[in-house]
Amino acid sequence: MDVMKDFEISVYGLGVMGSSLAKNLISKGFRTALFGKSQEERERFHAQGEFTVFSSEEEMIKSLKRPRVIFMMVTAGSVVDCVIDGFVPFLDEGDILIDGGNSHFKDTQRRCHTLLEKGIQFLGVGVSGGEKGALMGPSMMVGGSEKAWKSCGHILEKMAAKMGEEYCCSYLGKEGAGHYVKMVHNGIEYALIQLIADIYSVMKKGLCLSRQEITEIFTRWKGTELNSYLIDITAGVLAKNDIDGKPLVEKILDVAQQKGTGSWTLEEAIARGVYVPTICEAVFARYFSVDQQLRKDGSQVLKATTKPMILENYEEKLKDALYLGMIVSYAQGVALIKKASEDCGWEIDLPLAVSLWREGCIIRSELLKDITKALKESDKNILLSQSFGNLGRREEALREISAKTIEAGVAAPTFLSVISYYDSCRTEKMNVNIVQALRDCFGAHTYERTDVKGSFHTLWMEGEK
Amino acid sequence: MDVMKDFEISVYGLGVMGSSLAKNLISKGFRTALFGKSQEERERFHAQGEFTVFSSEEEMIKSLKRPRVIFMMVTAGSVVDCVIDGFVPFLDEGDILIDGGNSHFKDTQRRCHTLLEKGIQFLGVGVSGGEKGALMGPSMMVGGSEKAWKSCGHILEKMAAKMGEEYCCSYLGKEGAGHYVKMVHNGIEYALIQLIADIYSVMKKGLCLSRQEITEIFTRWKGTELNSYLIDITAGVLAKNDIDGKPLVEKILDVAQQKGTGSWTLEEAIARGVYVPTICEAVFARYFSVDQQLRKDGSQVLKATTKPMILENYEEKLKDALYLGMIVSYAQGVALIKKASEDCGWEIDLPLAVSLWREGCIIRSELLKDITKALKESDKNILLSQSFGNLGRREEALREISAKTIEAGVAAPTFLSVISYYDSCRTEKMNVNIVQALRDCFGAHTYERTDVKGSFHTLWMEGEK
């Protein structure tokens, strides 16, 4: 084989995402070395441009100019370590390994450190946008070696989606910062999707709208402040008929699948003490869906005294409530990133991180422009920003819909979580003084006071010694 | 020192809990060897009965008859491993080590296995009831070596609280089964406490009741089906005045503390996919309380269009809603224990586990008799049981209060989580078919159908290839 030399970058792994990213690179004019582990993978790969598909890791590495840049797109987990171990003997000081999979940020952190000891620069890159994003330009959240970013960041930027003249790709911080932001992106994605599903329930079961009416509403929303990829595809998904002409969504089993990133987001929220109730309800909705028998039994046994849902001007109110729900979902995610960045010393530029989601990724939305603006003005919780126009009208709609949803007996847990979050943020004085008093009463755990510093213990019960 | 021999049991660690347990053992007539690490601890210990306080681990161990039984009551974590390592050289095959601290069940599992390799039998015992419980009779949830339980269980039983003729102490399963059940006990405790705090908010901020009126309501509830330790102490805590004659609870800072067990419960719920929204809101309420600045800012910035709360016959309705909230909290905890028991092969007897909570522990309540009964009839989710009398009336009250709380702008997240849980259990067909369709649309994740088996993928959008 007459092997071209001086390839600028290589892509390891030619699965759905890997081959799309490779085609993306080649189409942007980068001379690209590829590695496919099976003959089938290698033969399936077609593109227009300068590239070679290798069947030997060593040959692929030797074909690269220095510092070598290798973009790995393999399944997250132990496979990544195996692949890295295979590369290391052939790499030289200053070479760059990039992990574009959905790796856990703690794995990325570990790999950064162990590879740096060997003189190898590591980048953990969160890539969002699915197959089409990978091909046309994904959103890319980069973390790890800043030196590596300076050396090869221009290549990653050119792969990425663009919002106007800005690349939806940037370096966010050392170690696992990029994969962390991607993880939270996915947590927000869970929340937005479940909000859409819950508002669908409100429309269908609460307001008794037809599939046709619901589809038309989502279609009209595409042209409003709700404008976003997820609203867009919801309109498309609802419109889709099965071969018998009936709505396809109605034939889909109501048992949801998930990969790990939603649960990882919750684990992180717990570890860092960040309140993310909407992400929580969204992740648990998928878990809960698995137990069909419980729900079947429950629908027989559990009574409900309900009222029909009457909601004047419902299309506008539903839009307002959903809009506020989206803001609150982003607010929870951003608060988590902020806390992790502080805890880990990543110094993530929050408006920059959020701005990377404006194009290319699943949660891209019109709203993210305002959120980026809000975060540039202040790093306070974005729900408190004045950047969103009339939040008051939206709050009113959310409150009315939440209350009426309960009265109608329609389960819409994400909406209740949004109003809980909103009202919790409004509560200057919380009721946990009662919690503190009870804990001190039964466990002598002590409490703090509003008027004097220190820890106090009281004998609360009469006759107590 | 003239050392008595043939002690039946020893207690290692004479802190608040350890010395109370030791006094408990001595008062029940067990000849007890004690170890206190500081002179102060040793001198502080007083009791009536047959005991010796040792300052040498070796001497303490030598004073015990065989098989030796050592009850450790030290801070959970690495300290437990240190103490165990100190004991091992002096122990013989068949000797029994008991860990009565709040250890993580995974640590208990590990210790069971490593000690068994050395011929030592290990028990992990969840002890609930605080200082008074430890002294008068706690609730004790035992896991680990069944052989050890058969050998020394009669001692533990006599230490424990009693419900009628039944001991609130039993062997629940191998490895970490006992500590697991204790962890979930604490998770339920979080939920019940926060439900009480939230209903206090509803009474105070929603219904504008005075402290006097609220205290009287809780006091009256002591004689109803809400009868429980936590309702009892809430009445006491609310009645307590500071030295200036003003309510003491009002002077307590609204920033809550916590130990790890609430978060552990959530981590487990996520790992096993069990929906526990009320425990979740309760744990996060404490986290959220820490950010006082956010709430101060939020109370200024976030508007709310609210209605005054009008609730006829409120005392009865609040009681009904709280009662249902309690059932749902126990239901979530029991569902988690059930899942963990299945996953880990512990074969926990659910009615037995729950019956241990009827006396001695923080979450003891009248309701647990009915829950035990319900679980004896069926291992289905206890919310679906017919054992609780008129659940319909309670559901009606919960629904009305939840809706009106939202309208009044009073944050009561645990109540909203309860209605979410209730209505989710009633939902035969969930909306996650929409979730599945969207995931397949953007990520080609495939979906299942209601009419045909298999995995399907659809090109959802017009013109899609």
Short mmCIF file of N, CA, C and O in Angstrom, two decimals, chain B residues 176-244:
data_model
loop_
_atom_site.label_atom_id
_atom_site.label_comp_id
_atom_site.label_asym_id
_atom_site.label_seq_id
_atom_site.Cartn_x
_atom_site.Cartn_y
_atom_site.Cartn_z
N GLY B 176 -24.63 -6.87 54.01
CA GLY B 176 -25.04 -5.55 54.50
C GLY B 176 -26.53 -5.36 54.67
O GLY B 176 -26.99 -4.22 54.79
N ALA B 177 -27.30 -6.44 54.72
CA ALA B 177 -28.77 -6.32 54.76
C ALA B 177 -29.26 -5.44 55.92
O ALA B 177 -30.16 -4.61 55.74
N GLY B 178 -28.66 -5.62 57.08
CA GLY B 178 -29.10 -4.85 58.26
C GLY B 178 -28.80 -3.36 58.10
O GLY B 178 -29.67 -2.51 58.34
N HIS B 179 -27.58 -3.05 57.70
CA HIS B 179 -27.24 -1.65 57.51
C HIS B 179 -27.99 -1.02 56.35
O HIS B 179 -28.26 0.19 56.35
N TYR B 180 -28.35 -1.83 55.36
CA TYR B 180 -29.14 -1.30 54.25
C TYR B 180 -30.52 -0.85 54.74
O TYR B 180 -30.99 0.25 54.43
N VAL B 181 -31.15 -1.72 55.51
CA VAL B 181 -32.49 -1.39 56.02
C VAL B 181 -32.41 -0.16 56.93
O VAL B 181 -33.28 0.71 56.89
N LYS B 182 -31.33 -0.06 57.71
CA LYS B 182 -31.16 1.13 58.55
C LYS B 182 -30.97 2.39 57.69
O LYS B 182 -31.51 3.46 57.99
N MET B 183 -30.20 2.28 56.62
CA MET B 183 -30.00 3.42 55.72
C MET B 183 -31.35 3.90 55.17
O MET B 183 -31.65 5.10 55.18
N VAL B 184 -32.17 2.96 54.71
CA VAL B 184 -33.47 3.34 54.15
C VAL B 184 -34.38 3.90 55.25
O VAL B 184 -35.13 4.86 55.02
N HIS B 185 -34.29 3.32 56.45
CA HIS B 185 -35.00 3.90 57.61
C HIS B 185 -34.67 5.39 57.70
O HIS B 185 -35.56 6.22 57.85
N ASN B 186 -33.40 5.73 57.59
CA ASN B 186 -33.02 7.13 57.69
C ASN B 186 -33.54 7.95 56.50
O ASN B 186 -33.93 9.10 56.67
N GLY B 187 -33.55 7.35 55.31
CA GLY B 187 -34.12 8.04 54.16
C GLY B 187 -35.59 8.37 54.38
O GLY B 187 -36.06 9.48 54.09
N ILE B 188 -36.32 7.40 54.91
CA ILE B 188 -37.74 7.63 55.23
C ILE B 188 -37.86 8.71 56.31
O ILE B 188 -38.74 9.58 56.25
N GLU B 189 -36.96 8.66 57.27
CA GLU B 189 -36.94 9.68 58.34
C GLU B 189 -36.81 11.09 57.73
O GLU B 189 -37.54 12.01 58.13
N TYR B 190 -35.91 11.26 56.77
CA TYR B 190 -35.79 12.55 56.07
C TYR B 190 -37.13 12.96 55.48
O TYR B 190 -37.55 14.11 55.59
N ALA B 191 -37.78 12.01 54.80
CA ALA B 191 -39.03 12.34 54.12
C ALA B 191 -40.11 12.75 55.12
O ALA B 191 -40.79 13.76 54.93
N LEU B 192 -40.25 11.97 56.21
CA LEU B 192 -41.30 12.28 57.19
C LEU B 192 -41.06 13.63 57.85
O LEU B 192 -41.99 14.43 58.04
N ILE B 193 -39.80 13.90 58.18
CA ILE B 193 -39.47 15.18 58.82
C ILE B 193 -39.79 16.35 57.87
O ILE B 193 -40.36 17.36 58.27
N GLN B 194 -39.44 16.19 56.59
CA GLN B 194 -39.67 17.30 55.67
C GLN B 194 -41.16 17.46 55.36
O GLN B 194 -41.62 18.58 55.15
N LEU B 195 -41.90 16.36 55.36
CA LEU B 195 -43.36 16.47 55.22
C LEU B 195 -43.93 17.29 56.38
O LEU B 195 -44.80 18.16 56.18
N ILE B 196 -43.44 17.03 57.59
CA ILE B 196 -43.90 17.79 58.75
C ILE B 196 -43.52 19.27 58.60
O ILE B 196 -44.34 20.17 58.83
N ALA B 197 -42.29 19.52 58.15
CA ALA B 197 -41.85 20.91 57.97
C ALA B 197 -42.69 21.59 56.88
O ALA B 197 -43.07 22.75 57.02
N ASP B 198 -42.98 20.87 55.81
CA ASP B 198 -43.77 21.47 54.73
C ASP B 198 -45.22 21.71 55.14
O ASP B 198 -45.83 22.71 54.74
N ILE B 199 -45.78 20.82 55.96
CA ILE B 199 -47.16 21.06 56.39
C ILE B 199 -47.19 22.22 57.39
O ILE B 199 -48.16 22.99 57.44
N TYR B 200 -46.12 22.37 58.11
CA TYR B 200 -45.98 23.56 58.98
C TYR B 200 -45.99 24.83 58.13
O TYR B 200 -46.67 25.80 58.46
N SER B 201 -45.27 24.81 56.99
CA SER B 201 -45.29 25.96 56.07
C SER B 201 -46.70 26.24 55.56
O SER B 201 -47.12 27.39 55.47
N VAL B 202 -47.40 25.16 55.21
CA VAL B 202 -48.76 25.34 54.69
C VAL B 202 -49.64 25.99 55.77
O VAL B 202 -50.41 26.92 55.49
N MET B 203 -49.50 25.52 57.01
CA MET B 203 -50.32 26.07 58.09
C MET B 203 -49.95 27.53 58.37
O MET B 203 -50.81 28.37 58.55
N LYS B 204 -48.65 27.79 58.37
CA LYS B 204 -48.19 29.12 58.78
C LYS B 204 -48.34 30.14 57.64
O LYS B 204 -48.93 31.20 57.82
N LYS B 205 -47.79 29.79 56.48
CA LYS B 205 -47.77 30.77 55.39
C LYS B 205 -49.03 30.70 54.53
O LYS B 205 -49.45 31.70 53.98
N GLY B 206 -49.59 29.49 54.38
CA GLY B 206 -50.78 29.35 53.55
C GLY B 206 -52.03 29.73 54.32
O GLY B 206 -52.78 30.62 53.93
N LEU B 207 -52.23 29.09 55.47
CA LEU B 207 -53.46 29.30 56.23
C LEU B 207 -53.31 30.39 57.29
O LEU B 207 -54.28 30.73 57.97
N CYS B 208 -52.09 30.93 57.44
CA CYS B 208 -51.83 32.02 58.38
C CYS B 208 -52.24 31.67 59.81
O CYS B 208 -52.78 32.53 60.54
N LEU B 209 -52.01 30.42 60.20
CA LEU B 209 -52.32 30.03 61.57
C LEU B 209 -51.20 30.52 62.50
O LEU B 209 -50.05 30.65 62.09
N SER B 210 -51.56 30.74 63.75
CA SER B 210 -50.56 31.18 64.74
C SER B 210 -49.76 29.98 65.25
O SER B 210 -50.18 28.83 65.08
N ARG B 211 -48.65 30.27 65.89
CA ARG B 211 -47.83 29.20 66.46
C ARG B 211 -48.68 28.38 67.43
O ARG B 211 -48.63 27.15 67.45
N GLN B 212 -49.49 29.10 68.24
CA GLN B 212 -50.37 28.45 69.22
C GLN B 212 -51.32 27.47 68.53
O GLN B 212 -51.45 26.31 68.94
N GLU B 213 -51.94 27.93 67.46
CA GLU B 213 -52.90 27.06 66.75
C GLU B 213 -52.19 25.84 66.14
O GLU B 213 -52.70 24.72 66.21
N ILE B 214 -51.04 26.08 65.55
CA ILE B 214 -50.30 24.96 64.92
C ILE B 214 -49.89 23.94 65.98
O ILE B 214 -50.04 22.73 65.80
N THR B 215 -49.39 24.45 67.10
CA THR B 215 -48.98 23.55 68.19
C THR B 215 -50.16 22.71 68.68
O THR B 215 -50.04 21.51 68.91
N GLU B 216 -51.30 23.35 68.81
CA GLU B 216 -52.49 22.63 69.29
C GLU B 216 -52.91 21.54 68.30
O GLU B 216 -53.31 20.46 68.71
N ILE B 217 -52.80 21.86 67.02
CA ILE B 217 -53.16 20.85 66.01
C ILE B 217 -52.24 19.63 66.14
O ILE B 217 -52.70 18.50 66.21
N PHE B 218 -50.94 19.87 66.18
CA PHE B 218 -50.00 18.74 66.31
C PHE B 218 -50.26 17.97 67.60
O PHE B 218 -50.16 16.74 67.64
N THR B 219 -50.59 18.69 68.66
CA THR B 219 -50.86 18.02 69.93
C THR B 219 -52.10 17.12 69.82
O THR B 219 -52.10 15.99 70.28
N ARG B 220 -53.12 17.64 69.15
CA ARG B 220 -54.33 16.81 68.97
C ARG B 220 -54.04 15.60 68.07
O ARG B 220 -54.61 14.53 68.25
N TRP B 221 -53.16 15.77 67.10
CA TRP B 221 -52.85 14.67 66.18
C TRP B 221 -52.19 13.49 66.88
O TRP B 221 -52.17 12.38 66.35
N LYS B 222 -51.58 13.75 68.05
CA LYS B 222 -50.94 12.65 68.77
C LYS B 222 -51.93 11.52 69.08
O LYS B 222 -51.53 10.37 69.19
N GLY B 223 -53.20 11.89 69.24
CA GLY B 223 -54.21 10.88 69.56
C GLY B 223 -54.91 10.29 68.35
O GLY B 223 -55.93 9.62 68.49
N THR B 224 -54.41 10.54 67.17
CA THR B 224 -55.09 10.06 65.95
C THR B 224 -54.24 9.01 65.23
O THR B 224 -53.22 8.57 65.76
N GLU B 225 -54.66 8.66 64.02
CA GLU B 225 -53.91 7.69 63.23
C GLU B 225 -52.51 8.21 62.85
O GLU B 225 -51.68 7.45 62.37
N LEU B 226 -52.27 9.51 63.04
CA LEU B 226 -50.92 10.06 62.79
C LEU B 226 -49.96 9.75 63.94
O LEU B 226 -48.76 10.03 63.83
N ASN B 227 -50.49 9.21 65.02
CA ASN B 227 -49.70 8.94 66.22
C ASN B 227 -48.34 8.34 65.89
O ASN B 227 -48.24 7.26 65.31
N SER B 228 -47.30 9.06 66.27
CA SER B 228 -45.94 8.63 65.95
C SER B 228 -44.96 9.46 66.77
O SER B 228 -45.32 10.53 67.28
N TYR B 229 -43.76 8.96 66.86
CA TYR B 229 -42.75 9.67 67.63
C TYR B 229 -42.50 11.06 67.05
O TYR B 229 -42.40 12.05 67.80
N LEU B 230 -42.41 11.17 65.72
CA LEU B 230 -42.08 12.47 65.12
C LEU B 230 -43.19 13.51 65.32
O LEU B 230 -42.92 14.68 65.52
N ILE B 231 -44.45 13.07 65.25
CA ILE B 231 -45.56 14.01 65.53
C ILE B 231 -45.51 14.44 66.99
O ILE B 231 -45.68 15.62 67.32
N ASP B 232 -45.21 13.48 67.84
CA ASP B 232 -45.10 13.73 69.26
C ASP B 232 -44.06 14.81 69.56
O ASP B 232 -44.36 15.81 70.23
N ILE B 233 -42.86 14.63 69.03
CA ILE B 233 -41.82 15.62 69.35
C ILE B 233 -42.04 16.93 68.60
O ILE B 233 -41.61 17.98 69.07
N THR B 234 -42.73 16.88 67.46
CA THR B 234 -43.04 18.15 66.78
C THR B 234 -43.91 19.01 67.67
O THR B 234 -43.68 20.23 67.81
N ALA B 235 -44.92 18.39 68.28
CA ALA B 235 -45.78 19.15 69.21
C ALA B 235 -44.94 19.75 70.33
O ALA B 235 -45.11 20.92 70.68
N GLY B 236 -44.00 18.96 70.86
CA GLY B 236 -43.14 19.44 71.94
C GLY B 236 -42.22 20.56 71.49
O GLY B 236 -42.05 21.57 72.18
N VAL B 237 -41.63 20.39 70.33
CA VAL B 237 -40.68 21.36 69.80
C VAL B 237 -41.37 22.70 69.51
O VAL B 237 -40.84 23.77 69.82
N LEU B 238 -42.57 22.63 68.94
CA LEU B 238 -43.29 23.87 68.62
C LEU B 238 -43.73 24.60 69.89
O LEU B 238 -43.82 25.82 69.92
N ALA B 239 -43.98 23.84 70.94
CA ALA B 239 -44.46 24.45 72.19
C ALA B 239 -43.34 25.13 72.97
O ALA B 239 -43.60 25.95 73.85
N LYS B 240 -42.11 24.79 72.65
CA LYS B 240 -40.98 25.24 73.46
C LYS B 240 -40.71 26.74 73.27
O LYS B 240 -40.57 27.22 72.15
N ASN B 241 -40.61 27.44 74.38
CA ASN B 241 -40.26 28.86 74.32
C ASN B 241 -38.79 29.08 74.66
O ASN B 241 -38.19 28.32 75.42
N ASP B 242 -38.25 30.13 74.10
CA ASP B 242 -36.91 30.57 74.45
C ASP B 242 -37.00 31.28 75.81
O ASP B 242 -38.09 31.52 76.33
N ILE B 243 -35.86 31.65 76.37
CA ILE B 243 -35.88 32.29 77.69
C ILE B 243 -36.67 33.59 77.70
O ILE B 243 -37.19 34.00 78.72
N ASP B 244 -36.82 34.22 76.53
CA ASP B 244 -37.61 35.47 76.49
C ASP B 244 -39.10 35.20 76.29
O ASP B 244 -39.88 36.13 76.06
#
